PDB file of C-alpha atoms in Angstrom:
ATOM      1  CA  UNK A   1     -20.571 -83.804  42.682  1.00 54.00           C
ATOM      2  CA  UNK A   2     -20.923 -84.340  46.389  1.00 56.00           C
ATOM      3  CA  UNK A   3     -22.031 -81.690  48.833  1.00 51.00           C
ATOM      4  CA  UNK A   4     -18.494 -81.526  50.288  1.00 55.00           C
ATOM      5  CA  UNK A   5     -16.954 -80.850  46.881  1.00 56.00           C
ATOM      6  CA  UNK A   6     -19.564 -78.196  46.075  1.00 58.00           C
ATOM      7  CA  UNK A   7     -19.064 -76.418  49.388  1.00 55.00           C
ATOM      8  CA  UNK A   8     -15.268 -76.579  48.973  1.00 56.00           C
ATOM      9  CA  UNK A   9     -15.562 -75.084  45.487  1.00 59.00           C
ATOM     10  CA  UNK A  10     -17.880 -72.370  46.820  1.00 57.00           C
ATOM     11  CA  UNK A  11     -15.494 -71.496  49.652  1.00 56.00           C
ATOM     12  CA  UNK A  12     -12.514 -71.375  47.292  1.00 58.00           C
ATOM     13  CA  UNK A  13     -14.418 -69.051  44.938  1.00 61.00           C
ATOM     14  CA  UNK A  14     -15.512 -66.863  47.843  1.00 55.00           C
ATOM     15  CA  UNK A  15     -11.931 -66.619  49.143  1.00 58.00           C
ATOM     16  CA  UNK A  16     -10.580 -65.666  45.705  1.00 57.00           C
ATOM     17  CA  UNK A  17     -13.265 -63.008  45.274  1.00 57.00           C
ATOM     18  CA  UNK A  18     -12.508 -61.588  48.712  1.00 52.00           C
ATOM     19  CA  UNK A  19      -8.781 -61.365  47.921  1.00 49.00           C
ATOM     20  CA  UNK A  20      -9.469 -59.501  44.676  1.00 47.00           C
ATOM     21  CA  UNK A  21     -11.808 -57.097  46.483  1.00 46.00           C
ATOM     22  CA  UNK A  22      -9.220 -56.470  49.217  1.00 46.00           C
ATOM     23  CA  UNK A  23      -6.531 -55.811  46.625  1.00 49.00           C
ATOM     24  CA  UNK A  24      -8.758 -53.236  44.902  1.00 47.00           C
ATOM     25  CA  UNK A  25      -9.508 -51.607  48.275  1.00 47.00           C
ATOM     26  CA  UNK A  26      -5.799 -51.496  49.147  1.00 60.00           C
ATOM     27  CA  UNK A  27      -4.995 -50.014  45.730  1.00 60.00           C
ATOM     28  CA  UNK A  28      -7.516 -47.219  46.290  1.00 65.00           C
ATOM     29  CA  UNK A  29      -5.820 -46.357  49.605  1.00 73.00           C
ATOM     30  CA  UNK A  30      -2.285 -46.244  48.165  1.00 79.00           C
ATOM     31  CA  UNK A  31      -0.648 -42.894  47.576  1.00 88.00           C
ATOM     32  CA  UNK A  32      -0.642 -42.080  43.874  1.00 94.00           C
ATOM     33  CA  UNK A  33       2.390 -40.776  42.060  1.00 93.00           C
ATOM     34  CA  UNK A  34       1.695 -39.200  38.671  1.00 92.00           C
ATOM     35  CA  UNK A  35      -1.809 -40.657  39.087  1.00 94.00           C
ATOM     36  CA  UNK A  36      -0.620 -44.256  39.585  1.00 96.00           C
ATOM     37  CA  UNK A  37      -0.927 -46.269  42.842  1.00 96.00           C
ATOM     38  CA  UNK A  38       2.430 -48.083  42.809  1.00 96.00           C
ATOM     39  CA  UNK A  39       3.455 -50.992  45.008  1.00 96.00           C
ATOM     40  CA  UNK A  40       6.767 -49.847  46.494  1.00 97.00           C
ATOM     41  CA  UNK A  41       9.132 -51.423  49.011  1.00 97.00           C
ATOM     42  CA  UNK A  42      12.426 -50.490  50.634  1.00 97.00           C
ATOM     43  CA  UNK A  43      14.755 -53.170  51.945  1.00 96.00           C
ATOM     44  CA  UNK A  44      18.179 -53.140  53.513  1.00 95.00           C
ATOM     45  CA  UNK A  45      20.919 -54.449  51.200  1.00 94.00           C
ATOM     46  CA  UNK A  46      23.071 -56.172  53.867  1.00 93.00           C
ATOM     47  CA  UNK A  47      22.054 -55.716  57.486  1.00 88.00           C
ATOM     48  CA  UNK A  48      25.243 -57.432  58.691  1.00 88.00           C
ATOM     49  CA  UNK A  49      27.198 -54.474  57.305  1.00 89.00           C
ATOM     50  CA  UNK A  50      24.774 -51.552  57.758  1.00 88.00           C
ATOM     51  CA  UNK A  51      21.074 -50.836  57.524  1.00 88.00           C
ATOM     52  CA  UNK A  52      21.865 -47.454  55.956  1.00 94.00           C
ATOM     53  CA  UNK A  53      22.258 -48.893  52.427  1.00 97.00           C
ATOM     54  CA  UNK A  54      18.908 -49.882  50.980  1.00 97.00           C
ATOM     55  CA  UNK A  55      17.137 -50.685  47.730  1.00 97.00           C
ATOM     56  CA  UNK A  56      13.764 -49.343  46.716  1.00 98.00           C
ATOM     57  CA  UNK A  57      11.728 -51.419  44.270  1.00 98.00           C
ATOM     58  CA  UNK A  58       8.810 -49.901  42.366  1.00 98.00           C
ATOM     59  CA  UNK A  59       6.646 -52.573  40.759  1.00 97.00           C
ATOM     60  CA  UNK A  60       5.336 -52.142  37.212  1.00 97.00           C
ATOM     61  CA  UNK A  61       7.353 -48.970  36.647  1.00 97.00           C
ATOM     62  CA  UNK A  62       6.302 -48.681  32.997  1.00 96.00           C
ATOM     63  CA  UNK A  63       2.865 -47.463  34.102  1.00 97.00           C
ATOM     64  CA  UNK A  64       4.567 -44.094  34.682  1.00 96.00           C
ATOM     65  CA  UNK A  65       8.318 -43.630  34.830  1.00 96.00           C
ATOM     66  CA  UNK A  66       7.848 -40.187  36.370  1.00 96.00           C
ATOM     67  CA  UNK A  67       5.512 -41.668  38.984  1.00 97.00           C
ATOM     68  CA  UNK A  68       7.932 -44.531  39.651  1.00 97.00           C
ATOM     69  CA  UNK A  69      10.733 -42.036  40.354  1.00 97.00           C
ATOM     70  CA  UNK A  70       8.524 -40.054  42.731  1.00 97.00           C
ATOM     71  CA  UNK A  71       7.359 -43.216  44.490  1.00 98.00           C
ATOM     72  CA  UNK A  72      10.981 -44.350  44.958  1.00 98.00           C
ATOM     73  CA  UNK A  73      12.015 -40.990  46.419  1.00 97.00           C
ATOM     74  CA  UNK A  74       9.049 -41.056  48.795  1.00 97.00           C
ATOM     75  CA  UNK A  75       9.736 -44.624  49.947  1.00 98.00           C
ATOM     76  CA  UNK A  76      13.449 -43.949  50.399  1.00 97.00           C
ATOM     77  CA  UNK A  77      12.677 -40.899  52.521  1.00 97.00           C
ATOM     78  CA  UNK A  78      10.215 -42.903  54.629  1.00 97.00           C
ATOM     79  CA  UNK A  79      12.792 -45.680  55.112  1.00 97.00           C
ATOM     80  CA  UNK A  80      15.538 -43.300  56.252  1.00 96.00           C
ATOM     81  CA  UNK A  81      13.284 -41.344  58.603  1.00 96.00           C
ATOM     82  CA  UNK A  82      11.983 -44.534  60.229  1.00 96.00           C
ATOM     83  CA  UNK A  83      15.436 -46.108  60.613  1.00 93.00           C
ATOM     84  CA  UNK A  84      17.763 -43.115  61.063  1.00 93.00           C
ATOM     85  CA  UNK A  85      15.625 -40.077  61.816  1.00 94.00           C
ATOM     86  CA  UNK A  86      16.892 -38.279  58.715  1.00 94.00           C
ATOM     87  CA  UNK A  87      15.553 -37.611  55.252  1.00 95.00           C
ATOM     88  CA  UNK A  88      19.001 -37.035  53.765  1.00 96.00           C
ATOM     89  CA  UNK A  89      19.811 -39.702  51.173  1.00 97.00           C
ATOM     90  CA  UNK A  90      22.789 -40.229  48.919  1.00 97.00           C
ATOM     91  CA  UNK A  91      21.428 -42.025  45.865  1.00 97.00           C
ATOM     92  CA  UNK A  92      23.448 -44.232  43.512  1.00 95.00           C
ATOM     93  CA  UNK A  93      20.759 -43.714  40.870  1.00 95.00           C
ATOM     94  CA  UNK A  94      18.913 -40.591  41.943  1.00 96.00           C
ATOM     95  CA  UNK A  95      15.157 -40.755  41.347  1.00 97.00           C
ATOM     96  CA  UNK A  96      15.093 -36.952  41.155  1.00 95.00           C
ATOM     97  CA  UNK A  97      17.517 -36.959  38.205  1.00 95.00           C
ATOM     98  CA  UNK A  98      15.228 -37.454  35.204  1.00 90.00           C
ATOM     99  CA  UNK A  99      18.282 -37.634  32.946  1.00 92.00           C
ATOM    100  CA  UNK A 100      19.614 -40.698  34.763  1.00 89.00           C
ATOM    101  CA  UNK A 101      18.780 -44.070  33.278  1.00 90.00           C
ATOM    102  CA  UNK A 102      16.294 -46.177  35.187  1.00 93.00           C
ATOM    103  CA  UNK A 103      17.463 -49.571  36.399  1.00 96.00           C
ATOM    104  CA  UNK A 104      14.690 -51.959  35.356  1.00 96.00           C
ATOM    105  CA  UNK A 105      14.599 -55.567  36.560  1.00 96.00           C
ATOM    106  CA  UNK A 106      11.625 -57.728  35.635  1.00 96.00           C
ATOM    107  CA  UNK A 107       9.498 -54.667  34.871  1.00 96.00           C
ATOM    108  CA  UNK A 108      10.312 -53.082  38.240  1.00 98.00           C
ATOM    109  CA  UNK A 109      12.404 -49.958  38.779  1.00 98.00           C
ATOM    110  CA  UNK A 110      15.181 -50.398  41.345  1.00 98.00           C
ATOM    111  CA  UNK A 111      16.943 -47.559  43.137  1.00 97.00           C
ATOM    112  CA  UNK A 112      19.786 -47.781  45.671  1.00 97.00           C
ATOM    113  CA  UNK A 113      20.416 -45.207  48.353  1.00 97.00           C
ATOM    114  CA  UNK A 114      22.274 -44.623  51.600  1.00 97.00           C
ATOM    115  CA  UNK A 115      20.753 -42.813  54.563  1.00 96.00           C
ATOM    116  CA  UNK A 116      23.075 -39.971  55.543  1.00 92.00           C
ATOM    117  CA  UNK A 117      23.247 -37.767  58.600  1.00 78.00           C
TER     118      UNK A 117
END
């Protein structure tokens, strides 16, 4: 192996290790729901129509379905406050309703809501 190949391999290994360490650090800073640090995102469904209708995706929901519901409610509230100044949400599949079936897609829980005034 040449010096260039060895140094490239070393740098690639160092970069991968750094990414893993950063991910662990980020996980420790995430808010925990039912003891689990979920990755959660809220995105507008169709911004051409309205930004009020949004989906919340909670990754790896099976780690705690209760936690996934709480994480979705939290993220939906954050989304509506940031975009509309309100925490009032009309949910299609309410994360607070433990009797409602979860919508699971690829292992992720998906919730749809509309910011209301």
